[in-house]
XYZ file of C-alpha atoms in Angstrom:
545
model
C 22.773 -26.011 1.140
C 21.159 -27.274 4.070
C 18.587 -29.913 3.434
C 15.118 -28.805 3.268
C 12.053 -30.617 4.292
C 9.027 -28.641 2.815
C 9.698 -27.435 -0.754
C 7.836 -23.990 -1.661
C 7.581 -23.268 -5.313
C 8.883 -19.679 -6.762
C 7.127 -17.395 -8.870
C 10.072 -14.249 -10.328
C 8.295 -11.544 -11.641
C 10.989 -8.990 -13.668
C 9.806 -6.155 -15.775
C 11.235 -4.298 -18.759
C 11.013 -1.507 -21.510
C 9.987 1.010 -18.680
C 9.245 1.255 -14.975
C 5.906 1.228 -13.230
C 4.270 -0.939 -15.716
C 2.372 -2.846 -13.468
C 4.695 -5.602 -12.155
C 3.392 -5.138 -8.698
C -0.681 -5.543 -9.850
C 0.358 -8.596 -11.937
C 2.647 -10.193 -9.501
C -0.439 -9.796 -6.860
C -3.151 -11.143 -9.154
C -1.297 -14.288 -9.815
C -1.092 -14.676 -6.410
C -4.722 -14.023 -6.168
C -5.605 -17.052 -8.621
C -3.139 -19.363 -6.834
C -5.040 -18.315 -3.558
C -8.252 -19.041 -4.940
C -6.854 -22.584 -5.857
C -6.277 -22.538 -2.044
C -2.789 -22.849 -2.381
C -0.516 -20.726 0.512
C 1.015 -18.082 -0.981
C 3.163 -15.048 0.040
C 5.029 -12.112 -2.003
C 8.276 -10.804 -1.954
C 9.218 -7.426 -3.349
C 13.079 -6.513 -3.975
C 13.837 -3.141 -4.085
C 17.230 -2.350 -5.730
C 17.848 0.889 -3.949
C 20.280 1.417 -1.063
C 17.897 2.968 1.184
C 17.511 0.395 4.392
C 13.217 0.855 4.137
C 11.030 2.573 2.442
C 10.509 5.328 5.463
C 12.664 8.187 4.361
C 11.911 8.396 0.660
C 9.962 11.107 -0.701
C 6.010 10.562 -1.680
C 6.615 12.360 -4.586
C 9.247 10.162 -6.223
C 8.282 6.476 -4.437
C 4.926 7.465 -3.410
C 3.163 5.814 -0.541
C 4.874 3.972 2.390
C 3.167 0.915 3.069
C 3.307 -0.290 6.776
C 2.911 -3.941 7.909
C 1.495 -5.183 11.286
C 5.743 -5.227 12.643
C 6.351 -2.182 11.983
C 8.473 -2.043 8.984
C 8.043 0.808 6.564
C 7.685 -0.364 2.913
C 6.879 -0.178 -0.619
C 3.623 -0.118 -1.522
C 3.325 -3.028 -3.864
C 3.066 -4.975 -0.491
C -0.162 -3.203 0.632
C -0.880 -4.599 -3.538
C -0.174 -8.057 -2.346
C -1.822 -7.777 0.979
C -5.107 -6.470 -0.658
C -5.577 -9.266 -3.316
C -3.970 -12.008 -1.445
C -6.089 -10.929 1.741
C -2.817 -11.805 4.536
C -0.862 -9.729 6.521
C 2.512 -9.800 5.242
C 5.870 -9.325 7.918
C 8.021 -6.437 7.173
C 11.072 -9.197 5.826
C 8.771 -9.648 2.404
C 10.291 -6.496 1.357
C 14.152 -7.012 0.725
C 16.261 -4.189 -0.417
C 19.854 -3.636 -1.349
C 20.393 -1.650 2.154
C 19.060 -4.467 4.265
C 21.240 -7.132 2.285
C 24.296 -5.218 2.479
C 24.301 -4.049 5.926
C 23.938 -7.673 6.508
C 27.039 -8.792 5.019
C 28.643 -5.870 6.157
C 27.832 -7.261 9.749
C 28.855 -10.371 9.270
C 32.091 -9.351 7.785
C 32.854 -7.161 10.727
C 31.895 -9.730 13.337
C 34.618 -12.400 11.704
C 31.850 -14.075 9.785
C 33.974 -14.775 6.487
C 36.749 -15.910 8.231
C 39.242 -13.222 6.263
C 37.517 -14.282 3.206
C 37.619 -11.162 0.346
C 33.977 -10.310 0.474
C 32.416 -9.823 -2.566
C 29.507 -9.288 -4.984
C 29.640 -13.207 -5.907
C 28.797 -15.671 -3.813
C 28.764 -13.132 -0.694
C 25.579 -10.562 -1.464
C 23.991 -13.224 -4.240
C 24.278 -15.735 -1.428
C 22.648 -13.936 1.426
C 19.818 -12.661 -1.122
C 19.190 -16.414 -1.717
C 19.239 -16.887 2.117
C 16.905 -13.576 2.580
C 14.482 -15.045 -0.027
C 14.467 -18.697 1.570
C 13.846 -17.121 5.090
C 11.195 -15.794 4.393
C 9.445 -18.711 2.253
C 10.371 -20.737 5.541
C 8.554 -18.924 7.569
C 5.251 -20.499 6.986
C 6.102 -23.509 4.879
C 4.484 -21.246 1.682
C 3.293 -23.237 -1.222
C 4.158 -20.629 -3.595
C 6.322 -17.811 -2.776
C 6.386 -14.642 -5.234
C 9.282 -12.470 -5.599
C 8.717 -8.934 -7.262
C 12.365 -7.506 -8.782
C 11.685 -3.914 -8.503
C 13.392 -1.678 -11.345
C 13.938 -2.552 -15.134
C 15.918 -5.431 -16.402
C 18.994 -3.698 -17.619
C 19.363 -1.554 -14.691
C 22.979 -1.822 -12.833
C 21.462 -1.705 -9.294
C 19.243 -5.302 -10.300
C 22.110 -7.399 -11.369
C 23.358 -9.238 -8.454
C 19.451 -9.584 -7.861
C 19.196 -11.459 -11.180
C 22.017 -13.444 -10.661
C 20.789 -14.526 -7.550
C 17.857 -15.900 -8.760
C 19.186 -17.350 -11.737
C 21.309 -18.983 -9.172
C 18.215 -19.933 -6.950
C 16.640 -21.433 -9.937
C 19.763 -23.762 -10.355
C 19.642 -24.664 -6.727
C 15.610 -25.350 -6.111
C 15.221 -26.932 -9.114
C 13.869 -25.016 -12.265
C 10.381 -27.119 -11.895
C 10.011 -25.058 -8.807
C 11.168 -21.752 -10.095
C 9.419 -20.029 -13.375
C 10.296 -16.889 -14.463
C 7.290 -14.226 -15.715
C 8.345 -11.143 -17.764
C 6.294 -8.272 -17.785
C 7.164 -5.539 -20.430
C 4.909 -2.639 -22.139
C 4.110 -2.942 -26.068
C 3.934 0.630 -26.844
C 1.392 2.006 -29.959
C 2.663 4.428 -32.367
C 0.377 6.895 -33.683
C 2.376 7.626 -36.490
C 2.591 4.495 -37.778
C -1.126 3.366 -36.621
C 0.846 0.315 -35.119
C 1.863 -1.713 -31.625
C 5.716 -1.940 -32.042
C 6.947 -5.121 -30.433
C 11.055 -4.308 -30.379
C 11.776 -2.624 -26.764
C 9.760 -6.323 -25.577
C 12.429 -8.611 -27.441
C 15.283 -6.248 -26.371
C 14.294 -6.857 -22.987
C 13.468 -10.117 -23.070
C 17.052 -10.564 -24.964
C 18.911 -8.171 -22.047
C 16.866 -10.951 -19.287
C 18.445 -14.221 -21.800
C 22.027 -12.434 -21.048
C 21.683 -12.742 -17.857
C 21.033 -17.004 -18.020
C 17.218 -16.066 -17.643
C 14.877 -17.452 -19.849
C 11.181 -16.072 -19.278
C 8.683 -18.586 -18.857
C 5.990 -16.214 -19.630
C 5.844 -12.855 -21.167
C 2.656 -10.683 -19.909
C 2.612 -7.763 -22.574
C 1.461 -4.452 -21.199
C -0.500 -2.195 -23.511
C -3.057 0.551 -23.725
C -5.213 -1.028 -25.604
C -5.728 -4.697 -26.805
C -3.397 -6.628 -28.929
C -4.424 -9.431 -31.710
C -3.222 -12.837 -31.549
C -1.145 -12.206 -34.477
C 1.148 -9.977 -32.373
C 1.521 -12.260 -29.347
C 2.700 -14.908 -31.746
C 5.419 -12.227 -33.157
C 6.647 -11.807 -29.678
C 6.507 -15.344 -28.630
C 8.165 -15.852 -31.864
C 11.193 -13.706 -31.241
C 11.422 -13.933 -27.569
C 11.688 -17.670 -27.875
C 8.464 -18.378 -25.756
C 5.598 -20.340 -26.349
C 2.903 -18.644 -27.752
C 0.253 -19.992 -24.792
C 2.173 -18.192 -22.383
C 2.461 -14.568 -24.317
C -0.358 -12.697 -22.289
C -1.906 -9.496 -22.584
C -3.202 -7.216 -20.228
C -4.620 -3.885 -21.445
C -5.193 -1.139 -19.327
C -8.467 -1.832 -17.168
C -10.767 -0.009 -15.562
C -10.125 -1.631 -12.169
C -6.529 -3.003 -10.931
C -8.765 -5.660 -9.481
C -9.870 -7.092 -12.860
C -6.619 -8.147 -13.551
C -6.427 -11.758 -11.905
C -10.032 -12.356 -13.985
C -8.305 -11.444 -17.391
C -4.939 -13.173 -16.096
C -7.339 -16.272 -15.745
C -9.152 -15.936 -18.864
C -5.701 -16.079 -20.688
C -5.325 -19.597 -18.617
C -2.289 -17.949 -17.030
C -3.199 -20.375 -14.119
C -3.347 -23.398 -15.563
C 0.407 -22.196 -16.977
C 1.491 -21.885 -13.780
C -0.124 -25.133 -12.207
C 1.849 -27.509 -15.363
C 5.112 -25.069 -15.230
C 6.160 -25.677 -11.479
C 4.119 -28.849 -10.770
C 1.570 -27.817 -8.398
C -0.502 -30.780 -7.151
C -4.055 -29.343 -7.448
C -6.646 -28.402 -10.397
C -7.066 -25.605 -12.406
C -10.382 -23.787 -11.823
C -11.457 -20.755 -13.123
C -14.766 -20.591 -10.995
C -12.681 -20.411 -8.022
C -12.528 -16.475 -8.605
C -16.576 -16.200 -8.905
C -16.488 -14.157 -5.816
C -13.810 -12.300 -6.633
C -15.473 -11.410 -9.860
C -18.752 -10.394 -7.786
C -16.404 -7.623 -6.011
C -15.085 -6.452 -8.878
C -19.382 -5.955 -10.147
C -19.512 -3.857 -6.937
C -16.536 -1.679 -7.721
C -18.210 -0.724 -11.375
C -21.332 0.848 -10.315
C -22.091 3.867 -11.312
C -24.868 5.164 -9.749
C -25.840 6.699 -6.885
C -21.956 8.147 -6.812
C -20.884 10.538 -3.800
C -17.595 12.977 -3.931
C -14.888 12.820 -1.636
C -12.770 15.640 -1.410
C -8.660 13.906 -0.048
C -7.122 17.595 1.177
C -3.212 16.793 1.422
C 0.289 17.958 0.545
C 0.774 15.268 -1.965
C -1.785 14.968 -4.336
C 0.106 15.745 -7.230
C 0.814 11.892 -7.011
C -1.708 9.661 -6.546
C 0.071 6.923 -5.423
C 1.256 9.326 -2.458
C -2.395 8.117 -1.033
C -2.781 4.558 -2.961
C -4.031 2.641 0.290
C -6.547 5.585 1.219
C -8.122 5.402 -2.368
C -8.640 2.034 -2.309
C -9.917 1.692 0.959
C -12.464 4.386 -0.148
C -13.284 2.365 -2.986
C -13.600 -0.660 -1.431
C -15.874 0.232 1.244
C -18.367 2.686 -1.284
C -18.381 -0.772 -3.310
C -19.321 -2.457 -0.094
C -22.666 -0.011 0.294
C -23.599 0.358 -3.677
C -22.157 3.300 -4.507
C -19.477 5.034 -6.428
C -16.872 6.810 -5.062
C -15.892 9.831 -6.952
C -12.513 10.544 -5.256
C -10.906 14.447 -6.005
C -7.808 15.524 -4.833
C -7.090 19.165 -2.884
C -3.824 20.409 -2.607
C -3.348 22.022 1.319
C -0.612 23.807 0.008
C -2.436 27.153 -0.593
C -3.060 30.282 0.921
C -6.172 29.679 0.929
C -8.864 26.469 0.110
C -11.377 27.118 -3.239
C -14.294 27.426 -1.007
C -16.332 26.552 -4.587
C -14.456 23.335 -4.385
C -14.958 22.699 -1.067
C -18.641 22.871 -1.516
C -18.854 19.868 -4.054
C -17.706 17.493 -1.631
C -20.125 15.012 0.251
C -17.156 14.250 2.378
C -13.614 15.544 3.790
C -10.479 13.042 4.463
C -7.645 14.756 5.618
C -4.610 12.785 4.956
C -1.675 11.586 7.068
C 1.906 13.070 6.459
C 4.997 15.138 8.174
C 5.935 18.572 8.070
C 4.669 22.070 8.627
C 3.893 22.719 4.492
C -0.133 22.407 4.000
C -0.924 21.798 7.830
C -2.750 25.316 8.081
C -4.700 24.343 4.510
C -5.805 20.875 6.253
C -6.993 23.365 9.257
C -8.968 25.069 6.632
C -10.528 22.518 5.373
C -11.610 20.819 9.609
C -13.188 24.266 10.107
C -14.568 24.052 6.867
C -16.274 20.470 7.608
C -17.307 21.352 11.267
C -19.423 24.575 9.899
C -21.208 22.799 7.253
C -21.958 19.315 9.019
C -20.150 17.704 6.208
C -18.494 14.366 7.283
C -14.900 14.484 8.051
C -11.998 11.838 8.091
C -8.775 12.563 10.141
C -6.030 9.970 9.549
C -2.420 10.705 11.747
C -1.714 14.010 11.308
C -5.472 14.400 10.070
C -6.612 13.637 13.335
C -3.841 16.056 15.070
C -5.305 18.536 12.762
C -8.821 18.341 13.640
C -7.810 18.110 17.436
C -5.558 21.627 16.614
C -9.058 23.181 14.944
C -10.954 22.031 17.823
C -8.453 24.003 20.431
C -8.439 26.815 18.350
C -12.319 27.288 18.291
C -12.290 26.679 22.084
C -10.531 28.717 23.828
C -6.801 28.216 22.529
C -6.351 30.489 19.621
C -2.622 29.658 19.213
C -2.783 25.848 19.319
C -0.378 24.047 17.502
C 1.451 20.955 16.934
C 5.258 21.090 18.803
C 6.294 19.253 15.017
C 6.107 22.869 13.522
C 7.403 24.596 17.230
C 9.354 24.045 20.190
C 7.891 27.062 21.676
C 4.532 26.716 21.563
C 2.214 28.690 24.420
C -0.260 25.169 23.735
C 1.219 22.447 22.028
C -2.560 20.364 22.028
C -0.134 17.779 19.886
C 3.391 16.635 21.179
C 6.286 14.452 21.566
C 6.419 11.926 24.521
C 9.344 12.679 26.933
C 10.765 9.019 26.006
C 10.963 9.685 22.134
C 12.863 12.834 22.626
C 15.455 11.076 23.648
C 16.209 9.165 20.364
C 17.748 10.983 17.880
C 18.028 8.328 15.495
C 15.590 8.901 11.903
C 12.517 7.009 12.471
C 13.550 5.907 15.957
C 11.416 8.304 17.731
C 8.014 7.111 15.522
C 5.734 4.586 16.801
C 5.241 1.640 13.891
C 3.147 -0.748 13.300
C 0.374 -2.689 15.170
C -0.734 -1.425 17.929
C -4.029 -1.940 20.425
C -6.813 0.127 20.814
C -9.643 0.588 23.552
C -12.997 1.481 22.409
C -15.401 3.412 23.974
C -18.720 2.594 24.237
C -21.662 4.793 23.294
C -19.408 6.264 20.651
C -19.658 6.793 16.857
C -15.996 4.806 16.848
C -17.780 1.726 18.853
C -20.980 1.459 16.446
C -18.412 1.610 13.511
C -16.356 -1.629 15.021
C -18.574 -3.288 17.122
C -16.393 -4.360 19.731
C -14.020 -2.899 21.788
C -10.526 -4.512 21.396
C -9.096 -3.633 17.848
C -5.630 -3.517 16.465
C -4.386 -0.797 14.147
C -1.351 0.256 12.415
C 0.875 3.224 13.661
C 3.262 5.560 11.214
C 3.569 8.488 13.494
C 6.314 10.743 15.930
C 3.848 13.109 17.882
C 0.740 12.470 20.387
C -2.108 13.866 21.577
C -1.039 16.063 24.291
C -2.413 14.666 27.244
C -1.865 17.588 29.128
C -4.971 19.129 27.276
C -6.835 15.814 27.495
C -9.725 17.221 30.571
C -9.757 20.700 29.409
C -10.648 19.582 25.447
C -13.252 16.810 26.938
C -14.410 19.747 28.700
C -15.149 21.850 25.948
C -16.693 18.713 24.450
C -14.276 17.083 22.706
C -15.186 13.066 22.588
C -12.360 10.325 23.288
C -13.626 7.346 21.899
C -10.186 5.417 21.447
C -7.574 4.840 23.755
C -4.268 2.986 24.536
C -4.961 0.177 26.735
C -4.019 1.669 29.718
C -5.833 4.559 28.527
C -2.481 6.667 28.667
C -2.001 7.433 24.499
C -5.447 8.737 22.720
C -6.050 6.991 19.620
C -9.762 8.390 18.168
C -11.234 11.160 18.870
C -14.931 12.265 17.529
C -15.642 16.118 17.094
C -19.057 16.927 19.447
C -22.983 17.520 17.772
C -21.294 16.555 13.904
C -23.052 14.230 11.949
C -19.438 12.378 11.441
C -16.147 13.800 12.246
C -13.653 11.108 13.530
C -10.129 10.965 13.383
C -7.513 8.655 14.578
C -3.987 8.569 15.261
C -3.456 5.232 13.439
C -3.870 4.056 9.592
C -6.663 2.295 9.395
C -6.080 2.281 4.981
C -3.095 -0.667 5.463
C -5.933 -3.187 6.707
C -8.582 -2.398 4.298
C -9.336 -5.373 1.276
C -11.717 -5.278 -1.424
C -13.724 -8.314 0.241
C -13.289 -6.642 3.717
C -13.627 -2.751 3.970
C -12.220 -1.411 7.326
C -14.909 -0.519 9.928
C -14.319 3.277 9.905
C -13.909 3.808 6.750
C -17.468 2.095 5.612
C -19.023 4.144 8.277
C -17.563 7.270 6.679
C -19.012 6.783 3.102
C -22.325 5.443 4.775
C -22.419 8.858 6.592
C -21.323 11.034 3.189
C -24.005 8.568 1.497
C -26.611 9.944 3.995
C -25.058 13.620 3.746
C -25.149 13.559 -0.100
C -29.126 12.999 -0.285
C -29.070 15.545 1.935
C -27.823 17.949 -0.396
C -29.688 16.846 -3.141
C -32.867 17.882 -1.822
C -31.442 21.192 -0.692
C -30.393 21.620 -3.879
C -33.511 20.470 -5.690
């Protein structure tokens, strides 16, 4: 092993008993004690699949794809860590069994091995480790966190495990702790928390040479002391470091309970960290999650999609909702309406204070999302378009203006007015994903514009997850008919925002701006958006009154 000047401590978060426990949330509210120390961190999620990235999986079984600023298409615990750490991860934090394969794969085709026999051990543990240490190199991290995705016990995670049981060995195992997160299920039949799918998991994580420094016990409700000491009993940990952390009303109260279980202080003697302890380090953080409690005055937004059978399908456009309603004192009561239909509940449509309209691909639910534009443009009630959101409410626009057939060229290559297309470069690539434009991209504000009083300035930078444009062939003929322009590319060749004309609010943008949204820092256009439903929803209550 090559010698190694700045030494970052590692953080392994496993889970067990079942999946989508809450690894992610925990492994992100560690982080966001250690970065209210002031320490550096950064997260790492594995993802034991065989899929390269995130970008082809279906919403409905991974649910959102979570895009950093390079352009790499991942899973959405990283827009987790990105939100309570407050950094901008790179698209490496997200290793998968695709990316490490292909890798030795590569190398074993280019004459890297020298004729070795490539195999599971030392060839894929090793370039995990390597993987892992790149990326904790990158910016001399204090603490690095590294997220296993799946169950302990799965087939798919061993080599992961045994890689970092291996990187344990190597770094030193004061700079590498292991934290177990598991669920303590309740029986209603028995009237009792049953503690024996925790030690079989803990015992399936011993047989793999791991010992867990900490077990964080998941549960519905809270657990007694008594318990904890049963696990920490049988698990062979020390009863200080058996946490629990009931289901909470916020995912952003979880670093304050982590903390009030000392689960900092664990970490800061475990791994050796030169600094202090100090609870009142998260005072602000606790202030945000105050804001995201209240009650009263609440506004509904109505999210019309294809996906809303799964929430997660839309996990960075809830929160950023969330965040920024917290931001102006209110609550955000957020329903979900399926596009999918032959036709939108009108009934429904009339409790909302305001519309989003979702990003996504496909011809399924795109007329419904129409719907719901025309829908929002009769009624003055403020509208959101995000990616194909925005395509939609530039489609409505055509359609009420003189273009009765407009359509996106996604859903027809033989369109008489394809307001939405592909760019004659992209057609060329024929590769999946190949042809979309990813990640961070700039953005030219115009003045004078609802857009421009949202930012304030006029240079931003936004995240892309898209394959079609604005059709620029339509671009003089829409403005024409009065449809604003209030974000461009640069060189003003690619429209970005677009605002619908005498609306109260009714933007939409070809970008994502829910990736750069944080609890402590709502994104421009969405706070603008609740501040107009805000405004919209007194409205309505003196109509109604």
């Amino acid at each position: 092993m090559t010698e190694r000047i700045f030494l970052t401590k590692y953080i392994i978060i496993t889970g067990g008993v079942v999946s989508s426990i809450g690894k992610g949330i925990t492994s992100a509210s560690m982080g966001r004690i250690l970065r209210s120390y002031g320490l550096k961190v950064s997260a790492i999620k594995i993802d034991p699949y065989l899929n390269w990235d995130s970008g082809t999986l279906n919403p409905y079984q991974h649910g959102e794809v979570f895009v950093t600023n390079d352009g790499m298409e991942t899973d959405l615990d990283l827009g987790h860590y990105e939100r309570f750490l407050d950094v901008e991860l790179e698209g490496f934090a997200n290793i998968t069994t695709g990316k490490v394969y292909e890798s030795v794969i590569k190398k074993e085709r280019e004459g890297g091995y020298l004729g070795e026999c490539v195999q599971v051990i030392p060839h894929i543990t090793n370039r995990i480790k390597e993987m892992i240490r790149e990326t904790s190199e990158k910016r001399n991290y204090d603490v690095v966190l590294i997220e296993l995705g799946g169950t302990v016990g799965d087939i798919e995670s061993q080599p992961f495990l045994e890689a970092l049981r291996q990187l344990r060995n190597e770094e030193g195992s004061d700079n590498v702790m292991f934290v177990h997160v598991t669920f303590i299920p309740y029986l209603n039949a028995a009237g009792e928390f049953k503690t024996k799918p925790t030690q079989h998991s803990t015992k399936e994580l011993r047989s793999m040479g791991i010992n867990p420094d900490v077990i964080v016990c998941r549960s519905q409700e809270h657990i007694d002391d008594a318990l904890l000491a049963k696990v920490a009993h049988f698990c062979d940990v020390d009863v200080n470091a058996v946490v629990n952390t009931p289901d909470a009303g916020s995912i952003y109260e979880v670093p304050l309970v982590l903390e009030k279980n000392n689960i900092g202080q664990l970490i800061v003697d475990r791994i050796g960290l030169d600094i202090k302890a100090d609870s009142s380090k998260l005072d602000d953080w606790a202030k945000i999650v105050d804001s995201l409690k209240i009650e009263d005055p609440a506004v509904t937004i109505g999210i019309v999609g294809k996906y809303v059978e799964l929430e997660d399908a839309y996990i960075s456009i809830r929160e950023s909702l969330q965040h920024a309603a917290a931001s102006i004192g209110v609550k955000a009561n957020i329903q979900y309406l399926s596009s999918d239909v032959d036709e939108l509940d009108r009934e429904v449509l009339d409790s909302y204070d305001g519309i989003l309209i979702p990003g996504g691909f496909g011809e399924r639910g795109f007329e419904g999302k129409l719907d719901a534009v025309d829908y929002a443009i009769e009624n003055n009630v403020p509208l959101f378009g995000i990616c194909l959101g925005m395509q939609s409410m530039v489609t409505q626009f055509a359609r009420r203006n003189g273009y009765p057939d407009a359509n996106s060229s996604e859903f027809d290559d033989n369109l008489a007015h394809p307001v939405i297309d592909m760019m004659e470069e992209q057609k060329k690539i024929k590769n999946m994903g190949g042809t979309m434009r990813l990640g961070s991209y700039d953005c030219k504000i115009i003045e004078g514009t609802k857009t421009y009083d949202a930012y304030g300035e006029m240079d931003i930078e936004e995240r892309h997850r898209h394959r079609y444009e604005f059709n620029n062939d339509y671009r003089d003929e829409l403005q024409e008919k009065g449809l604003i322009i209030s974000g461009t590319s640069p060189d003003d060749f690619l429209v970005e925002i677009i605002e619908i004309p005498d609306h109260p609010w009714a933007i939409g943008c070809q970008f994502h701006p829910e990736f750069k949204s944080r609890p402590n820092r709502p994104h421009p256009l969405f706070k603008s958006f609740l501040e107009a439903i805000y405004e919209y929803s007194k409205t309505r209550f003196w109509k109604i009154w």
